PDB file of C-alpha atoms and ligand atoms in Angstrom:
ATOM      1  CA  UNK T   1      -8.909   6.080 -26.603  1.00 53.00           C
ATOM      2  CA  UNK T   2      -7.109   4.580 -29.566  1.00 52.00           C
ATOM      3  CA  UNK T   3      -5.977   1.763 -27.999  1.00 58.00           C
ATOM      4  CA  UNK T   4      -8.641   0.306 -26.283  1.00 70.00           C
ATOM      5  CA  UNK T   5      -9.216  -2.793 -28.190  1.00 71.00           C
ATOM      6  CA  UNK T   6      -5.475  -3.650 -27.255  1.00 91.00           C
ATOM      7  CA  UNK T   7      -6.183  -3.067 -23.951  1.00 94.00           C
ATOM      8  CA  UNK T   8      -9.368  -5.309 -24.123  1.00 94.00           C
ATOM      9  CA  UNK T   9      -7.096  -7.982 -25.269  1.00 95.00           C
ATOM     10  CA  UNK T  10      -4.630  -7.676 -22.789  1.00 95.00           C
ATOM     11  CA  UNK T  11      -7.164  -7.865 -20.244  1.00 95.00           C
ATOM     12  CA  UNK T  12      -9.331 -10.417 -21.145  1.00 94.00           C
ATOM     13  CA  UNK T  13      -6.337 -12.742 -22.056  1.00 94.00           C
ATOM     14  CA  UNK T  14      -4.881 -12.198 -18.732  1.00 95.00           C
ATOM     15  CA  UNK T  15      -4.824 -14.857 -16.268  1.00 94.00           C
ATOM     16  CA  UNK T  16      -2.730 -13.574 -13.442  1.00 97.00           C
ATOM     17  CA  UNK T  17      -2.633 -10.277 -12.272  1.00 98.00           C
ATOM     18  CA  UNK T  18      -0.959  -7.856  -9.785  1.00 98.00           C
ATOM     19  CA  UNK T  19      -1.526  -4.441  -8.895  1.00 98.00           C
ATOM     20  CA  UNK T  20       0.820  -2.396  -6.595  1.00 97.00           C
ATOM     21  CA  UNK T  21      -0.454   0.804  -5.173  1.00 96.00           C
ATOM     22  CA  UNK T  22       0.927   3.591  -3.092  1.00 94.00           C
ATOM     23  CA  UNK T  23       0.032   6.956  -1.346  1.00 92.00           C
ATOM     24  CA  UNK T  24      -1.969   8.223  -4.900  1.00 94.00           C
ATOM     25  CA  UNK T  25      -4.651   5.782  -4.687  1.00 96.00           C
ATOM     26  CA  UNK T  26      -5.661   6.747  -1.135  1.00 96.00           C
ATOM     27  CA  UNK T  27      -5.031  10.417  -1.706  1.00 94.00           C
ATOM     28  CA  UNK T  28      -8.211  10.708  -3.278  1.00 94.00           C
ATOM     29  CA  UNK T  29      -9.967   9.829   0.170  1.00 95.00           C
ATOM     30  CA  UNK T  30      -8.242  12.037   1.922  1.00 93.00           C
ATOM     31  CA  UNK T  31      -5.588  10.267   3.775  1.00 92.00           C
ATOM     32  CA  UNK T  32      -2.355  13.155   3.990  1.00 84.00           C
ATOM     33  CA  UNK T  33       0.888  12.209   2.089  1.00 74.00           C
ATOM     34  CA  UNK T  34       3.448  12.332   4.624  1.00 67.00           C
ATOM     35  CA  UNK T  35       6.366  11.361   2.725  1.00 60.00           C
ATOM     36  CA  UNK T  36       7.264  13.506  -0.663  1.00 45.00           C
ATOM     37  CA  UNK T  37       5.172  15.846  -2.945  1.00 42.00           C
ATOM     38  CA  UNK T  38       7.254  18.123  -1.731  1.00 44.00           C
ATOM     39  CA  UNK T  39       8.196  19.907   1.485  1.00 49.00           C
ATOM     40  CA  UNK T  40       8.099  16.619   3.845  1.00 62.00           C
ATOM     41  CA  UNK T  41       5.872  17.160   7.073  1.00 72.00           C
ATOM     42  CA  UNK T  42       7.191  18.139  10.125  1.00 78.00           C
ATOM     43  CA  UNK T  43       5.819  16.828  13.734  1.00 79.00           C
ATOM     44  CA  UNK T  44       7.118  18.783  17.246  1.00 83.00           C
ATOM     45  CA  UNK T  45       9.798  20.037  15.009  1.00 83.00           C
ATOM     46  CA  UNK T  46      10.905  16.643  13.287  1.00 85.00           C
ATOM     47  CA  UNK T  47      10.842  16.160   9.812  1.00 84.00           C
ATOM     48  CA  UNK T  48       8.827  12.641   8.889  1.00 82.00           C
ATOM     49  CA  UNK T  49      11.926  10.735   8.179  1.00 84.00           C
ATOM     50  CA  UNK T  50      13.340  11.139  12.041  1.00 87.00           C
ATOM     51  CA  UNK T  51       9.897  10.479  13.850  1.00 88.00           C
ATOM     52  CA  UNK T  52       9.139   7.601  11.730  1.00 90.00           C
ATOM     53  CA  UNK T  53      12.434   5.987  12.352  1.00 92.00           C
ATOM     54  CA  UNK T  54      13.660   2.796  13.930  1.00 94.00           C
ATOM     55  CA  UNK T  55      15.771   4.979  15.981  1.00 94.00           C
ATOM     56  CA  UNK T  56      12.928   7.016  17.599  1.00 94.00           C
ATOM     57  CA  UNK T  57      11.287   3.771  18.581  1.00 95.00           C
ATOM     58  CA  UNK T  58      14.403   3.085  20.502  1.00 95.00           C
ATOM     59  CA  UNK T  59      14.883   6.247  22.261  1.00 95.00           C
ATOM     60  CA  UNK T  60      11.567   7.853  22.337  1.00 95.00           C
ATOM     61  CA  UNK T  61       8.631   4.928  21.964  1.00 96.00           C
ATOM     62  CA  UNK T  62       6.347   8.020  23.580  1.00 96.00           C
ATOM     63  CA  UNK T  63       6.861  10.191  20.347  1.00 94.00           C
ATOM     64  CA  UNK T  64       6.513   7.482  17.873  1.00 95.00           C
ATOM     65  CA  UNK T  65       3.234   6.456  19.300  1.00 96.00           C
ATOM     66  CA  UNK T  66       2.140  10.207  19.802  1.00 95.00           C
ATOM     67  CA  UNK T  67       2.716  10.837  15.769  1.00 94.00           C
ATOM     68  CA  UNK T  68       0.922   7.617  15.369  1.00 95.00           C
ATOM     69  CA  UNK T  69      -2.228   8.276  17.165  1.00 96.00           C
ATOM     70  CA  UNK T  70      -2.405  11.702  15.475  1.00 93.00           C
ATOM     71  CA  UNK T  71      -1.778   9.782  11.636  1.00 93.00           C
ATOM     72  CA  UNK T  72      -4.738   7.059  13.168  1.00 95.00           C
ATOM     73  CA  UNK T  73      -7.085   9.677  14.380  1.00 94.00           C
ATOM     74  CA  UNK T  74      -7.061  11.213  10.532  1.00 92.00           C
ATOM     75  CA  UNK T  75      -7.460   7.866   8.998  1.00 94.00           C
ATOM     76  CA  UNK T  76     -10.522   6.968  11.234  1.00 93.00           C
ATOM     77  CA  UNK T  77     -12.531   9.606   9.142  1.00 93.00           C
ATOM     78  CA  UNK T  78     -11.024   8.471   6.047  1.00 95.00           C
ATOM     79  CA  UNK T  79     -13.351   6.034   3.578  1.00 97.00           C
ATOM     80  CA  UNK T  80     -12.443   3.793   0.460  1.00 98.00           C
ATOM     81  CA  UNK T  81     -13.053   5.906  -2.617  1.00 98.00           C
ATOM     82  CA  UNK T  82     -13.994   3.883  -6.100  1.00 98.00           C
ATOM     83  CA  UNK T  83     -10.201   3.028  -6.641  1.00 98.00           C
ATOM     84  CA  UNK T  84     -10.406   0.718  -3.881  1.00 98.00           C
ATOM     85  CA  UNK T  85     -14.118  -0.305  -4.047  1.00 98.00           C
ATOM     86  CA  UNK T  86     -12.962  -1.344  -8.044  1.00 98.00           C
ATOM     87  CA  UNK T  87      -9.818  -3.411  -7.022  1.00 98.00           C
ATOM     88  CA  UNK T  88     -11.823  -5.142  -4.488  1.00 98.00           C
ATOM     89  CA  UNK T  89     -14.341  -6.158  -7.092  1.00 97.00           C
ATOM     90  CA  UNK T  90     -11.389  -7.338  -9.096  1.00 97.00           C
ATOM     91  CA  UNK T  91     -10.375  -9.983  -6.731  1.00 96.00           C
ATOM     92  CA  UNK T  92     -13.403 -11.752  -7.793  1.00 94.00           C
ATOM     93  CA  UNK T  93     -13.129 -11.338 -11.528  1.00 94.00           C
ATOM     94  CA  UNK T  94      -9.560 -12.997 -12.475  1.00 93.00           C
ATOM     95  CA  UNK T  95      -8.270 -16.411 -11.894  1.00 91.00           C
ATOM     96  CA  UNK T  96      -5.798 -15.289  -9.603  1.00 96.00           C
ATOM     97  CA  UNK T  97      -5.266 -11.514  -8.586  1.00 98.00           C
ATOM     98  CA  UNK T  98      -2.636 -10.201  -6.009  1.00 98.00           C
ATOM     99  CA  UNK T  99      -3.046  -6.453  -4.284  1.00 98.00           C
ATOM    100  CA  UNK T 100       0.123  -5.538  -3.297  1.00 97.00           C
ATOM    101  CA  UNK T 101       0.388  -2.571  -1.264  1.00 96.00           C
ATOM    102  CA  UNK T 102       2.843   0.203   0.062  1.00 93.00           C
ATOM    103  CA  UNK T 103       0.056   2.163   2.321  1.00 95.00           C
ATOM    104  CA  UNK T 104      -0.837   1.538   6.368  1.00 95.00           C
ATOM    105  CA  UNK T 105      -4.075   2.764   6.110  1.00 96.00           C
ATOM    106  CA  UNK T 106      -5.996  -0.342   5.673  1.00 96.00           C
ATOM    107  CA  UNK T 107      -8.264   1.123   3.012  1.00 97.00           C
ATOM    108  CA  UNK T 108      -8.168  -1.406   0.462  1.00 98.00           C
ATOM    109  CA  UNK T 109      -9.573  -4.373   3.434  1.00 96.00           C
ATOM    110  CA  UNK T 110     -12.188  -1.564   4.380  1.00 96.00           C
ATOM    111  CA  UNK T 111     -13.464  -1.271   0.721  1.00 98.00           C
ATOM    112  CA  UNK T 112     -13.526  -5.422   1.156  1.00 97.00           C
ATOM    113  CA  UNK T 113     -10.316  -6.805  -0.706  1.00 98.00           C
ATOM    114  CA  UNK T 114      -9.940  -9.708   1.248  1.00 96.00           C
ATOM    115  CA  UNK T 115      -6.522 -10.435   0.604  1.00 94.00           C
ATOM    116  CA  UNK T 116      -3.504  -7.445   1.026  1.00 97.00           C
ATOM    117  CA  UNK T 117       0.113  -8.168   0.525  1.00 97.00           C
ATOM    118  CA  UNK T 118       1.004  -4.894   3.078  1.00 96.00           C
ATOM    119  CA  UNK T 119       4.619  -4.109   2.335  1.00 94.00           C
ATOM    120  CA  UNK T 120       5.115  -1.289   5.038  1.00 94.00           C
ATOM    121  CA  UNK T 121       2.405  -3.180   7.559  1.00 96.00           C
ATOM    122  CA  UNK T 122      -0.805  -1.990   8.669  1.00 96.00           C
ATOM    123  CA  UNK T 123      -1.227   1.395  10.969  1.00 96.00           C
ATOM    124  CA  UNK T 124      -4.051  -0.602  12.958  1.00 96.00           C
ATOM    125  CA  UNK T 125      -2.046  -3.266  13.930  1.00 97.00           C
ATOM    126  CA  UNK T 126       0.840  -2.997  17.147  1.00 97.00           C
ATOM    127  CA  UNK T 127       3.734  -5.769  17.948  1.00 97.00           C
ATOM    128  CA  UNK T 128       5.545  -6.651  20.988  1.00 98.00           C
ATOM    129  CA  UNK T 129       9.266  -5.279  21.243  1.00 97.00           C
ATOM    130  CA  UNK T 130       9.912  -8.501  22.578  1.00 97.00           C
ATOM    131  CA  UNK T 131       8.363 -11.820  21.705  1.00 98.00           C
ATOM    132  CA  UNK T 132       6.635 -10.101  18.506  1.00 96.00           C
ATOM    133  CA  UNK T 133       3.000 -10.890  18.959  1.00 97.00           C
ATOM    134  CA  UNK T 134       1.077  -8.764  16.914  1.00 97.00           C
ATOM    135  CA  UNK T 135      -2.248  -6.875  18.301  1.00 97.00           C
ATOM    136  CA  UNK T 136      -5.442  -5.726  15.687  1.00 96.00           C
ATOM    137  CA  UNK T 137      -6.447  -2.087  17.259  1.00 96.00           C
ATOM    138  CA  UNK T 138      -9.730  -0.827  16.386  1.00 94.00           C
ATOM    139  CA  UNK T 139      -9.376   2.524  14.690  1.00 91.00           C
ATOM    140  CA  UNK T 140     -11.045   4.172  17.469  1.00 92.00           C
ATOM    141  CA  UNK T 141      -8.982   3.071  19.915  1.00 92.00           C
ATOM    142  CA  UNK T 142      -6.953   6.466  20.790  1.00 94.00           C
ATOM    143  CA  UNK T 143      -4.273   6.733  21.787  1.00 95.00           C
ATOM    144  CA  UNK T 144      -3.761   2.930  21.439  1.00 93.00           C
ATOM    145  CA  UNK T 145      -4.359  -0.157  23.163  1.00 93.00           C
ATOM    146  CA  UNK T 146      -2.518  -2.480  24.566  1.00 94.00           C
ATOM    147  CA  UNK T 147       0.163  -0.495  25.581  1.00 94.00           C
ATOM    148  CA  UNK T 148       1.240  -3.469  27.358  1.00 96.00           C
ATOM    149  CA  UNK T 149       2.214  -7.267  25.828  1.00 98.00           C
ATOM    150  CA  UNK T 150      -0.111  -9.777  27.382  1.00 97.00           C
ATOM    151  CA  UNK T 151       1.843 -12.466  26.567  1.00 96.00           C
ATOM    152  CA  UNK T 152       5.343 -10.420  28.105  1.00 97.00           C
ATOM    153  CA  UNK T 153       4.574  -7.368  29.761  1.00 97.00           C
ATOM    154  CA  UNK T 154       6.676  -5.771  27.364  1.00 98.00           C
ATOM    155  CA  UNK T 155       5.936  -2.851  25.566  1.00 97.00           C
ATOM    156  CA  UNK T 156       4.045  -2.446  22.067  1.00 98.00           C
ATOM    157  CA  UNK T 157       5.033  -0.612  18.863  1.00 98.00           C
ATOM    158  CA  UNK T 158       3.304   0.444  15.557  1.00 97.00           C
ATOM    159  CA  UNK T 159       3.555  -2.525  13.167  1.00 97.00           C
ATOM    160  CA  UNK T 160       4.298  -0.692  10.567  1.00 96.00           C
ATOM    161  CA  UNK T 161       7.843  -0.210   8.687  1.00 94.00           C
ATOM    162  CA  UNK T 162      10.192   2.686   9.738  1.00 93.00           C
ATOM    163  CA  UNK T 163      12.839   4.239   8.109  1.00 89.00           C
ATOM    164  CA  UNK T 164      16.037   2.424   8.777  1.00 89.00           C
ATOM    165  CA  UNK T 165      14.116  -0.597   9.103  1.00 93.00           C
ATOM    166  CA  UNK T 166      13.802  -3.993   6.415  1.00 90.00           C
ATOM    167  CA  UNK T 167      10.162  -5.010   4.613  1.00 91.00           C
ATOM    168  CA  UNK T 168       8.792  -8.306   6.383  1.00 92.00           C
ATOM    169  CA  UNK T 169      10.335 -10.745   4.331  1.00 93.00           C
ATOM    170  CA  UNK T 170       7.319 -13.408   3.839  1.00 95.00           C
ATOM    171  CA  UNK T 171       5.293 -10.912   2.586  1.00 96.00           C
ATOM    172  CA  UNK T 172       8.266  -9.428   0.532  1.00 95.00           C
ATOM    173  CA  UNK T 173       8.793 -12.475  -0.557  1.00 96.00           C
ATOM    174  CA  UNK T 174       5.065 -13.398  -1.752  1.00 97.00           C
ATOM    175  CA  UNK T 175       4.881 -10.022  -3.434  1.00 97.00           C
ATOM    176  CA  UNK T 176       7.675 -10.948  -5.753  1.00 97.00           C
ATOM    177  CA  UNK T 177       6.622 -14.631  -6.724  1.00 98.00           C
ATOM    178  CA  UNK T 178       3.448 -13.156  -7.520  1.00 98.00           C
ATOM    179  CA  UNK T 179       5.186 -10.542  -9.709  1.00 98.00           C
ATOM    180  CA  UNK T 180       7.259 -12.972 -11.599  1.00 98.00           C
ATOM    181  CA  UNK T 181       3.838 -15.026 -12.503  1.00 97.00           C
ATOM    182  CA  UNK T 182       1.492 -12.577 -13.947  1.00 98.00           C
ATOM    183  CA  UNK T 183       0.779 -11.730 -17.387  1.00 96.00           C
ATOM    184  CA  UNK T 184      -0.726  -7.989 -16.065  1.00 98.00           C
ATOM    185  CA  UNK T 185       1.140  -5.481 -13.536  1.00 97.00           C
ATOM    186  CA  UNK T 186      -0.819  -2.201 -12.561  1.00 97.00           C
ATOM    187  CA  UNK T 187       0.935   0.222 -11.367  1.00 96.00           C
ATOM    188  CA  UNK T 188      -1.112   2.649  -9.176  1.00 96.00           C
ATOM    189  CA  UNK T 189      -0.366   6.074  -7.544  1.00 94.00           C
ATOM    190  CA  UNK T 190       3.171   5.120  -6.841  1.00 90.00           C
ATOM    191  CA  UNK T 191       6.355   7.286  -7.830  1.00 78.00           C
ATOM    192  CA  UNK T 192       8.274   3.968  -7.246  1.00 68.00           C
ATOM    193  CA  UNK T 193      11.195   5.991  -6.105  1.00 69.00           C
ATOM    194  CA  UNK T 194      10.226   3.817  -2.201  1.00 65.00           C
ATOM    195  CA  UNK T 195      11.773   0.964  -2.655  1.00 64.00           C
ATOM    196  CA  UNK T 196      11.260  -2.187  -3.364  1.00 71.00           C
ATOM    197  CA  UNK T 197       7.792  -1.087  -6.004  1.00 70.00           C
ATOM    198  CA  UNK T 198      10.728  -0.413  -8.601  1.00 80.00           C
ATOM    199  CA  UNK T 199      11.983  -3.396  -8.281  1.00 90.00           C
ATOM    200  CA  UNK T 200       8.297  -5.818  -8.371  1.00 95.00           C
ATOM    201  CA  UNK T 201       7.858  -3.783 -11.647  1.00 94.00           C
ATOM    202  CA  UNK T 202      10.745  -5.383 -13.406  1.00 93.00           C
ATOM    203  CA  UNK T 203      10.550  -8.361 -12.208  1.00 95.00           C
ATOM    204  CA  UNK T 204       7.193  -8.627 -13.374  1.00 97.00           C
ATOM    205  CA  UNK T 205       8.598  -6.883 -17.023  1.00 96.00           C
ATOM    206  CA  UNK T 206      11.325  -9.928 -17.218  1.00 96.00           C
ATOM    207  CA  UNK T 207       9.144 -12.120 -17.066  1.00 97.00           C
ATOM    208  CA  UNK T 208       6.642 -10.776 -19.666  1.00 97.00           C
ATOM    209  CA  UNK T 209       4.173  -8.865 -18.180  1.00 98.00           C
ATOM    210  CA  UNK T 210       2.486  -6.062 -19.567  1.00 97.00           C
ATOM    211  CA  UNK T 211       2.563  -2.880 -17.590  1.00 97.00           C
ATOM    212  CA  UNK T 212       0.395  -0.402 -16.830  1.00 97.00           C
ATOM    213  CA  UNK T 213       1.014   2.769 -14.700  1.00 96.00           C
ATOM    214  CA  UNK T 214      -1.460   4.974 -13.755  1.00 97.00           C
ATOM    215  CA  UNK T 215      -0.491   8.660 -12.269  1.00 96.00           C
ATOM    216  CA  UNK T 216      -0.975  12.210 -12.775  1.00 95.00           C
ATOM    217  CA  UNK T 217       2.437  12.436 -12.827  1.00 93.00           C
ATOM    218  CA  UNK T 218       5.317  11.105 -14.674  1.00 93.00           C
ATOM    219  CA  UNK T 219       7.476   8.877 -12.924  1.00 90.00           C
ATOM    220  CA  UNK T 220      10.486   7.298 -12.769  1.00 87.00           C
ATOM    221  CA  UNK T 221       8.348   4.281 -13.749  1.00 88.00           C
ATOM    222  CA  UNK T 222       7.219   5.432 -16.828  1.00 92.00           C
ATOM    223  CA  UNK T 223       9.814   4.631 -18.830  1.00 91.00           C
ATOM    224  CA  UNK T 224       9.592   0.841 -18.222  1.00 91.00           C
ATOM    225  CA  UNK T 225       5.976   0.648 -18.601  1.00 94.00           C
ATOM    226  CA  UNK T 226       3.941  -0.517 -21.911  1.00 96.00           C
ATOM    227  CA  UNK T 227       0.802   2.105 -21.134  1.00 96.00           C
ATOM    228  CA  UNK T 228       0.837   4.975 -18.917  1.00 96.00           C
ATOM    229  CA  UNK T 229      -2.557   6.925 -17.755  1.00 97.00           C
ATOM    230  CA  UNK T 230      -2.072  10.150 -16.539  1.00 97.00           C
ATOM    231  CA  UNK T 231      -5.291  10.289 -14.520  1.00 96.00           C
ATOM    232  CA  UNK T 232      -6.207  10.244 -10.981  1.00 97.00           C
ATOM    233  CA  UNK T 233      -6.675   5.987  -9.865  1.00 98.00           C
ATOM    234  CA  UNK T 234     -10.320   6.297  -9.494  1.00 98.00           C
ATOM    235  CA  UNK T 235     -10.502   7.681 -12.921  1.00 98.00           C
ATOM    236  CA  UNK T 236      -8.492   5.255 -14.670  1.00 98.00           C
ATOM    237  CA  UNK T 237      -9.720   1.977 -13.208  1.00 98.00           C
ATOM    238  CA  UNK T 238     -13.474   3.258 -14.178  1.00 97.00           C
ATOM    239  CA  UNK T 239     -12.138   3.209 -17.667  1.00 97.00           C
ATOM    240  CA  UNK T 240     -10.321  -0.071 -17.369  1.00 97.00           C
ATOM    241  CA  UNK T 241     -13.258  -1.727 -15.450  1.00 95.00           C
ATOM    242  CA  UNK T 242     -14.898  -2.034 -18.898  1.00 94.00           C
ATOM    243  CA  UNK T 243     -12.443  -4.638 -20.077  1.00 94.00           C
ATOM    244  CA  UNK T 244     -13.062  -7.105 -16.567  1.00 93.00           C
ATOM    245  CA  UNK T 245     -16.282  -9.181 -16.911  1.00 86.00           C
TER     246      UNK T 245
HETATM  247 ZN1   ZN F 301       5.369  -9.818  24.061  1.00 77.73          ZN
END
């Protein structure tokens, strides 16, 4: 590649980094896109976008948790592929690195990142509809557990983000100061199009990073970023992890 010795550069100057990844990285082990790539799924009859709603946890908690324990009963056979197993190396390799994620499946802490800035929330982890306490479930544990609040009695839902519903702000929040402060931003296996990944990209752009996006496809990204790999995550990073010492 021509530009490798520019990419050296970049990467052994930087100091800070982030990388954001989405659905692509963890399609390579397997885990099902729900959302996009064309014709969305549909569960008992209802597209992704209605079961996966705030409103469906209001009128039919049953259903929700029913699509959930079929998404968690997939995942449990799913394992890290190199993509993650790389960016958990990383962690140890700059002065300060920051995995921000848009997935639930809890692959990047499997493959041993040891910090994860989970945008949409985690598919292994439930929260009281009332007082909020959240509850780790082991990946085997279908269909769920607790169904029940100890602190409340009331009940449980997926700690994850639904349509219709905000991003926890703290970790929102984090993502973006992060964003602002690094001199690198990867870009991995997102289309961007879900907010807010668009919008931690240009942030990061403002103020002076250099961006790298890495996808088979073009996205709407593209555009805004300084170097674009068209390459599956696994394959990219493997190149890249030349430049990290
Ligand atoms: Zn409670």
């Amino acid at each position: 590649m021509k530009d490798s010795p520019h990419l050296e550069k970049i990467f052994q100057d930087a100091r800070s980094i982030c990388v954001l990844t989405g659905a692509g990285i963890s399609a390579e082990s397997g885990v099902p896109t729900f959302r996009g790539g064309g014709g969305s799924v549909v569960w008992k009859g209802m597209p992704f976008d209605e079961i996966s709603s705030a409103r469906m946890v209001r009128e039919n908690l049953d259903e929700v948790w029913e699509w959930f324990d079929y998404r968690r009963n997939i995942l449990k056979d799913c394992s890290p592929n190199l993509a993650h197993y790389i960016l958990a190396e990383w962690e140890n390799k700059f002065f300060d690195f920051t995995l921000i994620t848009q997935n639930v499946d809890g692959l990047h802490t499997k493959a041993g990142s040891r910090k994860v800035l989970e945008l949409h929330g985690n598919i292994n982890r439930s929260r009281c509809l009332q007082c909020e306490k959240r509850f780790q479930m082991n990946e085997t544990d279908i269909p769920h557990k607790p169904e029940i609040c100890d602190e409340c009695g009331s009940r449980v839902r997926p700690d994850v983000v639904l349509f219709g519903e905000f991003l926890p702000i703290s970790v929102y929040q984090e993502a973006e100061r992060k964003s602002s402060q690094c001199d690198l931003f990867l870009i991995i296996g997102t289309s961007a199009l879900v907010y807010p990944a668009a919008g931690l990209a240009e942030v990061a752009k403002i103020n002076g990073a250099f961006l790298i996006e890495i996808n088979p496809e073009e996205t709407p990204m593209t555009s805004l970023c300084h170097k674009s790999f068209r390459m599956k995550a696994s394959q990219a990073l493997e190149f890249l992890r030349r430049f990290v010492r």
